[in-house]
CSV table of C-alpha atoms and ligand atoms in Angstrom, one decimal:
chain,number,residue,atom,x,y,z
A,200,MET,CA,0.1,0.0,-0.1
A,201,SER,CA,1.2,3.5,-0.6
A,202,ILE,CA,2.2,5.9,2.0
A,203,GLN,CA,-0.5,8.4,3.1
A,204,SER,CA,-0.2,11.7,4.9
A,205,ILE,CA,-0.9,11.7,8.6
A,206,ARG,CA,-4.6,12.1,9.4
A,207,GLY,CA,-5.3,15.8,10.0
A,208,MET,CA,-2.3,17.0,8.2
A,209,ASN,CA,-3.0,18.3,5.0
A,210,ASP,CA,-1.1,18.9,1.8
A,211,ILE,CA,-1.9,22.4,0.3
A,212,LEU,CA,-2.0,21.8,-3.4
A,213,PRO,CA,-1.0,24.0,-6.3
A,214,THR,CA,-4.7,25.0,-7.0
A,215,GLN,CA,-5.0,26.2,-3.4
A,216,THR,CA,-1.8,27.9,-2.9
A,217,PRO,CA,-2.8,31.1,-4.7
A,218,VAL,CA,-5.4,31.9,-2.1
A,219,TRP,CA,-3.1,31.1,0.6
A,220,GLN,CA,-0.4,33.3,-0.8
A,221,SER,CA,-3.0,36.1,-1.2
A,222,VAL,CA,-4.1,35.8,2.3
A,223,GLU,CA,-0.6,35.7,3.7
A,224,ASN,CA,0.4,38.7,1.6
A,225,THR,CA,-2.4,40.9,2.8
A,226,LEU,CA,-2.0,40.0,6.5
A,227,ARG,CA,1.8,40.7,6.1
A,228,SER,CA,1.4,44.0,4.6
A,229,VAL,CA,-1.3,45.1,7.2
A,230,LEU,CA,1.1,43.9,10.0
A,231,GLU,CA,3.9,45.8,8.6
A,232,SER,CA,1.8,48.9,8.1
A,233,TYR,CA,1.5,49.0,12.1
A,234,GLY,CA,5.2,48.7,12.7
A,235,TYR,CA,5.3,44.8,13.5
A,236,GLN,CA,8.4,42.8,12.5
A,237,GLU,CA,8.5,39.1,11.9
A,238,ILE,CA,10.0,36.7,14.2
A,239,ARG,CA,10.5,32.9,13.5
A,240,MET,CA,10.7,30.4,16.0
A,241,PRO,CA,11.4,26.6,16.0
A,242,LEU,CA,8.6,24.2,15.3
A,243,LEU,CA,9.9,21.9,18.3
A,244,GLU,CA,10.3,23.4,22.2
A,245,ALA,CA,10.9,21.7,25.3
A,246,THR,CA,7.6,20.5,26.6
A,247,GLU,CA,7.9,22.3,29.7
A,248,LEU,CA,7.5,25.7,27.9
A,249,PHE,CA,4.0,24.8,27.0
A,250,SER,CA,2.9,23.1,30.1
A,251,ARG,CA,4.2,25.9,32.2
A,252,SER,CA,2.5,28.8,29.9
A,253,ILE,CA,-0.4,27.3,28.5
A,254,GLY,CA,-1.6,25.6,31.8
A,255,GLU,CA,-1.4,21.9,33.0
A,256,VAL,CA,-5.3,21.9,33.1
A,257,THR,CA,-6.2,23.1,29.6
A,258,ASP,CA,-7.3,21.0,26.5
A,259,ILE,CA,-4.2,21.7,24.7
A,260,VAL,CA,-1.8,20.5,27.4
A,261,GLU,CA,-4.0,17.7,28.7
A,262,LYS,CA,-4.7,15.9,25.5
A,263,GLU,CA,-3.7,17.9,22.2
A,264,MET,CA,0.1,18.2,22.2
A,265,PHE,CA,2.4,16.0,20.0
A,266,THR,CA,4.9,15.3,22.7
A,267,PHE,CA,7.8,12.7,22.2
A,268,ILE,CA,11.1,11.8,23.7
A,269,ASP,CA,14.1,12.5,21.5
A,270,ARG,CA,17.2,10.5,21.3
A,271,ASN,CA,18.8,12.2,24.2
A,272,GLY,CA,15.8,11.3,26.5
A,273,ASP,CA,14.5,15.0,26.5
A,274,SER,CA,10.7,15.6,26.3
A,275,LEU,CA,9.8,17.7,23.2
A,276,THR,CA,6.7,19.1,21.8
A,277,LEU,CA,5.6,20.1,18.4
A,278,ARG,CA,4.3,23.7,19.2
A,279,PRO,CA,0.5,23.8,19.4
A,280,GLU,CA,0.6,27.8,19.3
A,281,GLY,CA,2.9,30.5,19.0
A,282,THR,CA,2.8,33.0,22.0
A,283,ALA,CA,4.9,30.8,24.2
A,284,SER,CA,7.6,30.2,21.8
A,285,CYS,CA,7.6,34.0,21.1
A,286,VAL,CA,8.0,34.8,24.8
A,287,ARG,CA,10.7,32.3,25.3
A,288,ALA,CA,12.5,33.8,22.3
A,289,GLY,CA,11.9,37.3,23.6
A,290,ILE,CA,13.5,36.5,27.0
A,291,GLU,CA,16.4,34.4,25.5
A,292,HIS,CA,17.4,37.2,23.1
A,293,GLY,CA,16.9,39.9,25.6
A,294,LEU,CA,14.1,41.5,23.4
A,295,LEU,CA,11.5,42.3,26.1
A,296,TYR,CA,13.1,43.9,29.1
A,297,ASN,CA,12.4,47.5,29.3
A,298,GLN,CA,11.5,47.4,25.6
A,299,ILE,CA,8.5,47.9,23.5
A,300,GLN,CA,8.3,45.2,20.7
A,301,ARG,CA,5.7,44.5,18.0
A,302,LEU,CA,6.2,41.2,16.6
A,303,TRP,CA,4.3,38.8,14.1
A,304,TYR,CA,4.9,35.4,13.4
A,305,GLY,CA,3.5,32.6,11.2
A,306,GLY,CA,3.5,28.9,10.4
A,307,PRO,CA,2.3,25.5,11.2
A,308,MET,CA,1.1,24.6,14.7
A,309,PHE,CA,0.4,21.1,15.8
A,310,ARG,CA,-2.7,19.8,18.0
A,311,HIS,CA,-3.8,16.2,18.3
A,312,GLU,CA,-7.6,17.1,17.8
A,313,LYS,CA,-10.4,15.3,16.0
A,314,PRO,CA,-10.0,16.3,12.4
A,315,GLN,CA,-13.1,17.9,10.9
A,316,GLN,CA,-13.8,21.3,8.6
A,317,GLY,CA,-11.9,24.0,10.2
A,318,ARG,CA,-9.9,21.6,12.7
A,319,TYR,CA,-6.9,19.9,11.7
A,320,ARG,CA,-3.9,18.4,13.5
A,321,GLN,CA,-1.5,20.5,11.7
A,322,PHE,CA,-2.8,23.9,11.0
A,323,HIS,CA,-1.5,27.3,10.2
A,324,GLN,CA,-1.6,30.6,12.4
A,325,MET,CA,-0.5,34.0,11.8
A,326,GLY,CA,-0.2,36.0,15.0
A,327,ALA,CA,0.9,39.1,16.6
A,328,GLU,CA,2.4,40.0,19.9
A,329,THR,CA,3.1,43.3,21.6
A,330,TYR,CA,5.6,43.6,24.7
A,331,GLY,CA,6.0,46.4,27.2
A,332,LEU,CA,2.6,48.2,26.8
A,333,ALA,CA,0.1,47.9,29.5
A,334,GLY,CA,-2.7,50.2,28.7
A,335,PRO,CA,-6.0,49.8,26.6
A,336,ASP,CA,-4.6,51.9,23.8
A,337,ILE,CA,-2.6,49.1,22.4
A,338,ASP,CA,-5.5,46.5,23.0
A,339,VAL,CA,-7.5,48.8,20.8
A,340,GLU,CA,-4.7,49.3,18.2
A,341,MET,CA,-4.5,45.5,17.8
A,342,ILE,CA,-8.2,45.0,17.5
A,343,ALA,CA,-8.3,47.9,15.0
A,344,MET,CA,-5.5,46.1,13.3
A,345,THR,CA,-7.5,42.9,13.1
A,346,ALA,CA,-10.7,44.6,11.8
A,347,ARG,CA,-8.4,46.2,9.0
A,348,LEU,CA,-7.3,42.8,8.0
A,349,TRP,CA,-10.9,41.5,7.5
A,350,ARG,CA,-11.8,44.9,5.3
A,351,GLN,CA,-8.6,44.3,3.3
A,352,LEU,CA,-9.6,40.6,2.6
A,353,GLY,CA,-13.3,41.7,1.7
A,354,LEU,CA,-14.7,39.8,4.6
A,355,THR,CA,-17.7,41.7,6.2
A,356,ASP,CA,-19.6,39.0,8.4
A,357,LEU,CA,-17.1,38.8,11.2
A,358,GLN,CA,-18.3,39.6,14.6
A,359,LEU,CA,-16.0,40.8,17.3
A,360,GLN,CA,-16.6,39.6,20.7
A,361,ILE,CA,-14.7,41.0,23.8
A,362,ASN,CA,-14.5,40.4,27.6
A,363,SER,CA,-12.3,41.3,30.6
A,364,LEU,CA,-10.9,38.5,32.6
A,365,GLY,CA,-9.9,41.0,35.2
A,366,SER,CA,-6.8,40.6,37.4
A,367,THR,CA,-5.3,37.6,38.9
A,368,ALA,CA,-6.7,38.3,42.4
A,369,ALA,CA,-10.1,39.3,40.9
A,370,ARG,CA,-10.1,36.0,38.9
A,371,ALA,CA,-9.1,34.0,42.0
A,372,ALA,CA,-12.1,35.4,44.0
A,373,TYR,CA,-14.7,34.8,41.3
A,374,ARG,CA,-13.0,31.1,40.9
A,375,ASP,CA,-14.4,30.5,44.4
A,376,GLN,CA,-18.0,31.8,43.5
A,377,LEU,CA,-17.6,29.5,40.3
A,378,VAL,CA,-16.9,26.4,42.2
A,379,ASN,CA,-19.8,26.9,44.8
A,380,TYR,CA,-22.2,27.4,41.8
A,381,PHE,CA,-20.9,24.4,39.9
A,382,SER,CA,-20.6,22.3,43.0
A,383,SER,CA,-24.3,22.7,43.7
A,384,HIS,CA,-25.0,21.4,40.3
A,385,TYR,CA,-22.4,18.8,40.4
A,386,ASN,CA,-24.8,16.1,38.7
A,387,GLU,CA,-25.7,18.2,35.8
A,388,LEU,CA,-21.9,18.6,34.9
A,389,ASP,CA,-20.2,16.5,32.1
A,390,GLU,CA,-17.4,14.4,32.8
A,391,ASP,CA,-15.0,16.8,31.5
A,392,SER,CA,-16.4,19.6,33.5
A,393,GLN,CA,-16.6,17.5,36.8
A,394,ARG,CA,-12.9,16.9,36.5
A,395,ARG,CA,-12.4,20.6,35.9
A,396,LEU,CA,-14.3,21.6,39.0
A,397,GLN,CA,-11.3,21.5,41.3
A,398,THR,CA,-8.5,22.1,38.9
A,399,ASN,CA,-9.7,24.8,36.5
A,400,PRO,CA,-13.2,25.7,36.9
A,401,LEU,CA,-13.1,28.7,34.5
A,402,ARG,CA,-12.6,26.3,31.7
A,403,ILE,CA,-16.1,24.9,32.3
A,404,LEU,CA,-17.4,28.2,30.8
A,405,ASP,CA,-15.6,27.4,27.6
A,406,SER,CA,-17.4,24.0,27.2
A,407,LYS,CA,-18.8,23.2,23.8
A,408,ASN,CA,-21.1,20.7,25.1
A,409,PRO,CA,-24.7,21.8,24.1
A,410,ASN,CA,-26.1,20.0,27.2
A,411,MET,CA,-24.1,22.3,29.5
A,412,GLN,CA,-25.3,25.8,28.1
A,413,SER,CA,-28.2,26.5,30.2
A,414,LEU,CA,-26.2,25.8,33.5
A,415,ILE,CA,-23.3,27.9,32.0
A,416,ASP,CA,-25.7,30.7,31.1
A,417,ASN,CA,-26.7,30.9,34.7
A,418,ALA,CA,-23.2,31.0,36.2
A,419,PRO,CA,-22.1,34.0,38.1
A,420,LEU,CA,-20.3,36.5,35.6
A,421,LEU,CA,-16.7,37.4,36.2
A,422,LEU,CA,-17.5,40.8,34.7
A,423,ASP,CA,-19.4,41.6,37.8
A,424,HIS,CA,-16.5,40.8,40.0
A,425,LEU,CA,-13.8,42.9,38.2
A,426,ASP,CA,-11.1,44.9,40.1
A,427,ASP,CA,-11.1,48.7,39.7
A,428,GLU,CA,-8.4,49.0,37.5
A,429,SER,CA,-9.6,46.2,35.1
A,430,GLN,CA,-13.1,47.8,35.1
A,431,THR,CA,-11.5,51.2,33.9
A,432,HIS,CA,-9.2,49.4,31.5
A,433,PHE,CA,-12.2,47.7,30.1
A,434,ALA,CA,-14.4,50.7,30.0
A,435,THR,CA,-11.8,52.8,28.1
A,436,LEU,CA,-11.3,49.9,25.7
A,437,LYS,CA,-15.0,49.9,24.9
A,438,THR,CA,-15.1,54.0,24.5
A,439,TRP,CA,-12.2,53.7,22.1
A,440,LEU,CA,-13.7,50.9,20.1
A,441,ASP,CA,-16.8,53.1,19.7
A,442,GLU,CA,-14.9,56.2,18.8
A,443,LEU,CA,-13.2,54.1,16.0
A,444,GLY,CA,-16.4,52.8,14.7
A,445,ILE,CA,-15.5,49.2,15.5
A,446,PRO,CA,-18.6,47.3,16.6
A,447,TYR,CA,-18.3,44.9,19.3
A,448,GLN,CA,-20.3,42.4,21.4
A,449,VAL,CA,-19.6,42.1,25.2
A,450,ASN,CA,-19.5,38.2,25.8
A,451,PRO,CA,-19.3,37.6,29.3
A,452,ARG,CA,-18.8,33.9,28.8
A,453,LEU,CA,-15.6,34.4,26.7
A,454,VAL,CA,-12.7,32.9,28.7
A,455,ARG,CA,-10.3,31.6,26.0
A,456,GLY,CA,-8.9,28.1,26.3
A,457,LEU,CA,-5.3,29.1,27.6
A,458,ASP,CA,-4.6,29.9,31.2
A,459,TYR,CA,-2.3,32.9,30.7
A,460,TYR,CA,-4.9,35.5,29.8
A,461,ASN,CA,-5.8,38.5,32.0
A,462,ARG,CA,-7.9,41.7,31.4
A,463,THR,CA,-9.0,42.1,27.6
A,464,VAL,CA,-9.7,39.0,25.6
A,465,PHE,CA,-11.5,38.9,22.3
A,466,GLU,CA,-12.5,36.6,19.4
A,467,TRP,CA,-13.5,37.6,15.8
A,468,VAL,CA,-16.3,34.8,14.9
A,469,THR,CA,-18.3,33.8,12.0
A,470,GLN,CA,-21.6,31.9,11.6
A,471,GLN,CA,-20.5,30.3,8.6
A,472,LEU,CA,-18.2,27.6,9.7
A,473,GLY,CA,-20.2,25.9,12.1
A,474,ALA,CA,-18.8,24.9,15.3
A,475,GLN,CA,-15.3,26.1,14.1
A,476,GLY,CA,-16.5,29.8,14.0
A,477,THR,CA,-13.5,31.4,15.6
A,478,VAL,CA,-11.2,32.9,13.0
A,479,CYS,CA,-9.0,34.9,15.3
A,480,ALA,CA,-8.5,35.0,19.0
A,481,GLY,CA,-6.4,36.9,21.7
A,482,GLY,CA,-5.8,38.9,24.6
A,483,ARG,CA,-3.7,40.5,27.2
A,484,TYR,CA,-1.2,38.1,29.2
A,485,ASP,CA,0.7,40.5,31.5
A,486,SER,CA,2.0,37.8,33.8
A,487,LEU,CA,3.3,35.0,31.1
A,488,VAL,CA,6.6,36.5,30.6
A,489,GLU,CA,7.5,36.5,34.3
A,490,GLN,CA,6.0,33.0,34.5
A,491,ILE,CA,8.5,31.7,31.9
A,492,GLY,CA,11.4,33.4,33.9
A,493,GLY,CA,11.7,36.8,32.5
A,494,ARG,CA,11.3,40.2,34.1
A,495,PRO,CA,7.6,41.2,34.5
A,496,THR,CA,6.4,42.5,30.9
A,497,PRO,CA,2.9,43.4,29.9
A,498,ALA,CA,1.9,41.7,26.8
A,499,MET,CA,-1.0,41.4,24.3
A,500,GLY,CA,-1.5,39.2,21.2
A,501,PHE,CA,-3.7,37.3,19.0
A,502,ALA,CA,-3.6,34.6,16.5
A,503,ILE,CA,-5.4,34.1,13.2
A,504,GLY,CA,-6.5,30.6,12.1
A,505,LEU,CA,-5.4,30.6,8.4
A,506,GLU,CA,-7.3,27.4,7.4
A,507,ARG,CA,-10.7,29.0,8.6
A,508,LEU,CA,-9.9,32.2,7.1
A,509,VAL,CA,-9.2,30.6,3.7
A,510,LEU,CA,-12.5,28.5,4.1
A,511,LEU,CA,-14.4,31.7,4.7
A,512,LEU,CA,-12.8,33.4,1.5
A,513,LEU,CA,-13.7,30.3,-0.6
A,514,HIS,CA,-17.1,30.5,1.0
A,515,HIS,CA,-17.3,34.1,-0.3
A,516,GLN,CA,-16.0,33.2,-3.5
A,517,LEU,CA,-13.8,36.1,-3.6
A,518,GLN,CA,-11.6,36.8,-6.4
A,519,ILE,CA,-8.4,34.5,-6.2
A,520,PRO,CA,-5.5,35.8,-7.8
A,521,ASP,CA,-4.6,34.4,-11.0
A,522,LYS,CA,-1.4,32.6,-11.3
A,523,THR,CA,-1.6,31.0,-14.7
A,524,PRO,CA,1.2,31.6,-17.0
A,525,HIS,CA,0.9,34.7,-19.3
A,526,ALA,CA,2.8,33.0,-22.1
A,527,TYR,CA,4.0,29.6,-23.5
A,528,LEU,CA,7.1,29.4,-25.4
A,529,ILE,CA,6.9,26.7,-28.2
A,530,MET,CA,10.1,25.6,-30.1
A,531,ALA,CA,10.4,23.1,-32.7
A,532,GLY,CA,13.2,22.6,-35.2
A,533,PRO,CA,16.9,22.5,-35.3
A,534,GLY,CA,18.6,25.1,-33.1
A,535,THR,CA,15.4,26.5,-32.0
A,536,LEU,CA,15.7,25.4,-28.3
A,537,GLN,CA,19.0,27.1,-27.9
A,538,GLN,CA,17.7,30.5,-29.3
A,539,GLY,CA,14.5,29.9,-27.5
A,540,LEU,CA,15.8,29.6,-24.0
A,541,ARG,CA,18.0,32.7,-24.7
A,542,LEU,CA,14.8,34.4,-25.8
A,543,ALA,CA,12.9,33.2,-22.5
A,544,GLU,CA,15.8,34.7,-20.4
A,545,SER,CA,15.7,37.9,-22.0
A,546,LEU,CA,11.9,38.4,-21.8
A,547,ARG,CA,12.2,37.6,-18.0
A,548,ASP,CA,15.1,40.1,-17.9
A,549,ALA,CA,12.8,42.8,-19.4
A,550,LEU,CA,9.5,41.7,-17.6
A,551,PRO,CA,10.0,40.7,-14.1
A,552,HIS,CA,6.4,40.2,-13.4
A,553,LEU,CA,6.0,37.7,-16.5
A,554,ARG,CA,4.9,34.2,-15.9
A,555,LEU,CA,6.4,32.4,-19.1
A,556,LEU,CA,6.4,28.6,-19.4
A,557,THR,CA,9.1,27.3,-21.7
A,558,HIS,CA,8.2,24.1,-23.5
A,559,CYS,CA,10.7,21.5,-22.3
A,560,GLY,CA,10.9,17.8,-23.2
A,561,GLY,CA,10.6,18.3,-27.2
A,562,GLY,CA,7.5,17.1,-29.4
A,563,ASN,CA,6.0,18.3,-32.5
A,564,PHE,CA,4.0,21.6,-32.8
A,565,LYS,CA,0.6,20.3,-32.2
A,566,SER,CA,1.5,18.2,-29.1
A,567,GLN,CA,3.3,21.4,-27.9
A,568,PHE,CA,0.1,23.5,-28.6
A,569,LYS,CA,-1.7,21.0,-26.6
A,570,ARG,CA,0.4,21.6,-23.5
A,571,ALA,CA,0.2,25.5,-24.2
A,572,ASP,CA,-3.5,25.4,-24.2
A,573,LYS,CA,-3.7,23.2,-21.1
A,574,SER,CA,-1.4,25.5,-19.2
A,575,GLY,CA,-4.1,28.2,-19.2
A,576,ALA,CA,-1.5,30.7,-20.9
A,577,LEU,CA,-3.0,33.6,-22.6
A,578,VAL,CA,-0.6,33.4,-25.5
A,579,ALA,CA,1.8,31.1,-27.2
A,580,LEU,CA,5.1,32.3,-28.5
A,581,VAL,CA,6.1,30.1,-31.4
A,582,LEU,CA,9.7,29.7,-32.6
A,583,GLY,CA,10.2,27.4,-35.7
A,584,GLU,CA,13.1,27.1,-37.9
A,585,GLU,CA,11.1,29.8,-40.3
A,586,GLU,CA,10.9,32.2,-37.5
A,587,MET,CA,14.4,31.7,-36.3
A,588,ALA,CA,15.7,32.5,-39.8
A,589,GLN,CA,14.1,35.8,-39.8
A,590,HIS,CA,14.6,36.5,-36.3
A,591,GLN,CA,11.0,36.6,-35.3
A,592,VAL,CA,8.5,34.8,-33.4
A,593,THR,CA,4.7,33.8,-33.8
A,594,LEU,CA,2.2,35.1,-31.4
A,595,LYS,CA,-0.8,33.1,-31.2
A,596,TYR,CA,-3.5,34.3,-28.8
A,597,LEU,CA,-5.0,31.4,-26.9
A,598,ARG,CA,-7.9,32.9,-25.1
A,599,GLN,CA,-8.9,35.9,-27.3
A,600,GLU,CA,-10.2,36.2,-30.9
A,601,HIS,CA,-7.0,37.8,-32.4
A,602,PRO,CA,-5.3,37.1,-35.3
A,603,GLN,CA,-1.8,35.5,-35.1
A,604,LEU,CA,1.2,38.0,-35.6
A,605,ARG,CA,4.7,37.5,-36.7
A,606,VAL,CA,6.7,39.9,-34.6
A,607,GLY,CA,10.6,40.6,-34.4
A,608,LEU,CA,12.4,39.3,-31.3
A,609,ALA,CA,13.0,42.8,-29.9
A,610,GLU,CA,9.2,43.5,-30.1
A,611,VAL,CA,7.9,40.7,-28.4
A,612,VAL,CA,8.0,42.6,-25.1
A,613,ASP,CA,5.9,45.2,-26.3
A,614,TYR,CA,3.1,42.6,-27.0
A,615,LEU,CA,3.5,40.8,-23.7
A,616,LYS,CA,3.4,43.9,-21.4
A,617,PRO,CA,-0.4,44.3,-22.1
A,618,LEU,CA,-1.0,41.0,-21.1
A,619,LEU,CA,0.5,41.5,-17.7
A,620,GLN,CA,-2.1,44.3,-16.8
A,621,LEU,CA,-5.0,42.0,-18.3
A,622,SER,CA,-4.3,39.1,-15.9
A,623,ASN,CA,-6.0,39.7,-12.4
A,624,GLU,CA,-2.9,39.5,-9.9
B,826,ATP,P1,-11.2,26.4,19.4
B,826,ATP,O1,-12.0,26.8,20.5
B,826,ATP,O2,-11.9,26.6,18.0
B,826,ATP,O3,-10.6,24.8,19.7
B,826,ATP,P2,-8.9,27.6,20.4
B,826,ATP,O4,-9.5,28.4,21.4
B,826,ATP,O5,-8.2,26.2,20.7
B,826,ATP,O6,-10.0,27.3,19.2
B,826,ATP,P3,-6.5,29.2,20.0
B,826,ATP,O7,-5.6,28.4,20.6
B,826,ATP,O8,-7.1,30.6,20.7
B,826,ATP,O9,-7.9,28.3,19.5
B,826,ATP,O10,-6.0,29.5,18.4
B,826,ATP,C1,-6.2,30.7,17.8
B,826,ATP,C2,-6.9,30.4,16.4
B,826,ATP,O11,-6.3,29.4,15.7
B,826,ATP,C3,-8.4,29.8,16.4
B,826,ATP,O12,-9.2,30.8,16.7
B,826,ATP,C4,-8.6,29.2,15.2
B,826,ATP,O13,-8.8,30.0,14.1
B,826,ATP,C5,-7.2,28.6,14.9
B,826,ATP,N1,-7.0,27.1,15.5
B,826,ATP,C6,-7.0,26.8,16.7
B,826,ATP,N2,-6.9,25.4,16.6
B,826,ATP,C7,-7.1,24.8,15.2
B,826,ATP,C8,-7.2,23.5,14.8
B,826,ATP,N3,-7.0,22.4,15.4
B,826,ATP,N4,-7.2,23.6,13.1
B,826,ATP,C9,-7.5,24.9,12.6
B,826,ATP,N5,-7.2,26.0,13.4
B,826,ATP,C10,-7.2,26.0,14.5
B,827,MG,MG1,-9.0,24.3,20.7
């Protein structure tokens, strides 16, 4: 039997890469326009990095990590997310202490989940992190940046949900209330939630089990128990979002699946992807840097799930950039190959954005024309013996009613230029 890819880990095929590239380019250019700089971290980290940052009693650390012992006996984990690695790298290279950093990253993440639409075992995120800023101003700027991303991509149906998780102390007080409440309804809790009751009761609020929803809806709200500073922070955040004209919904049940968040948390959600509706999620994590061994540094960040974004874009049938070749060079007859390859190189010199396929592998005119047609090219450039003798090429338009032309080698560029503008990039 032939070898197959690992379950939940997908190949992204040439028919799909144009939309991926377009999404990635848009995200990159918006991130850069806000002054974010790229950082690239390894895919493998010490397991302890994630158990210490994401939290021992979270879905990710409890059951989703790809963890193994390497040849030296060390426990390593394929990164399930980027924030922990980014903090680790920031501390390791002295980027964080007493500095303001705006960083972004992208790439594959790994979680051993049940594969379904919008949920995979290898998936891709692009994320941004800001260090050294504690106020709601940067929270608002980061949310505004995500809103701009959706506008740039032409997505209009994403809703912003926000919440505040308050300070560590406020959350601890609230935790006790929550334990009391859920304990008095112990028999209505599902197995996961019963287990979480003592270890991580806040995560019960994040349960996706529909049978638990009414119980969760009636639970006490953290928003009602915020400390004063967090309350002011949240109020300012809302006012400034209003001023920027960014609509939001306060969702008091939004707790996020990772332990490290405090104060502002947010998600962008869509109704169009079923249960996998969260396209972007983030929040403030002021204690994480210290928790991983750095000096106390306020931090705020978010991550975008690219598969979900791509699914959403395909859903909208947005125009996908066309990467088919502009021209296909056909060569037949003695000496034409040599001359043709030279011509192709000179065309690429003159037109850096030209997509030109040269026919390699020989064959007669007819078979080469078939290939040219199949490639999707707009025009075939034909170099036969006759053309070569006269220092010319024949131009045959493959997608337009247009008589074929004979043009001098030096003029070919002028005929190709308009094609570059015509195709939708
Ligand atoms: P969910 O509640 O859907 O499991 P999450 O809270 O675990 O999401 P985060 O850790 O916040 O997700 O990751 C940020 C984003 O990355 C998510 O909003 C989603 O778009 C994407 N994402 C997370 N897990 C997966 C996955 N297994 N497959 C595809 N995308 C994912
Ligand atoms: Mg998850």
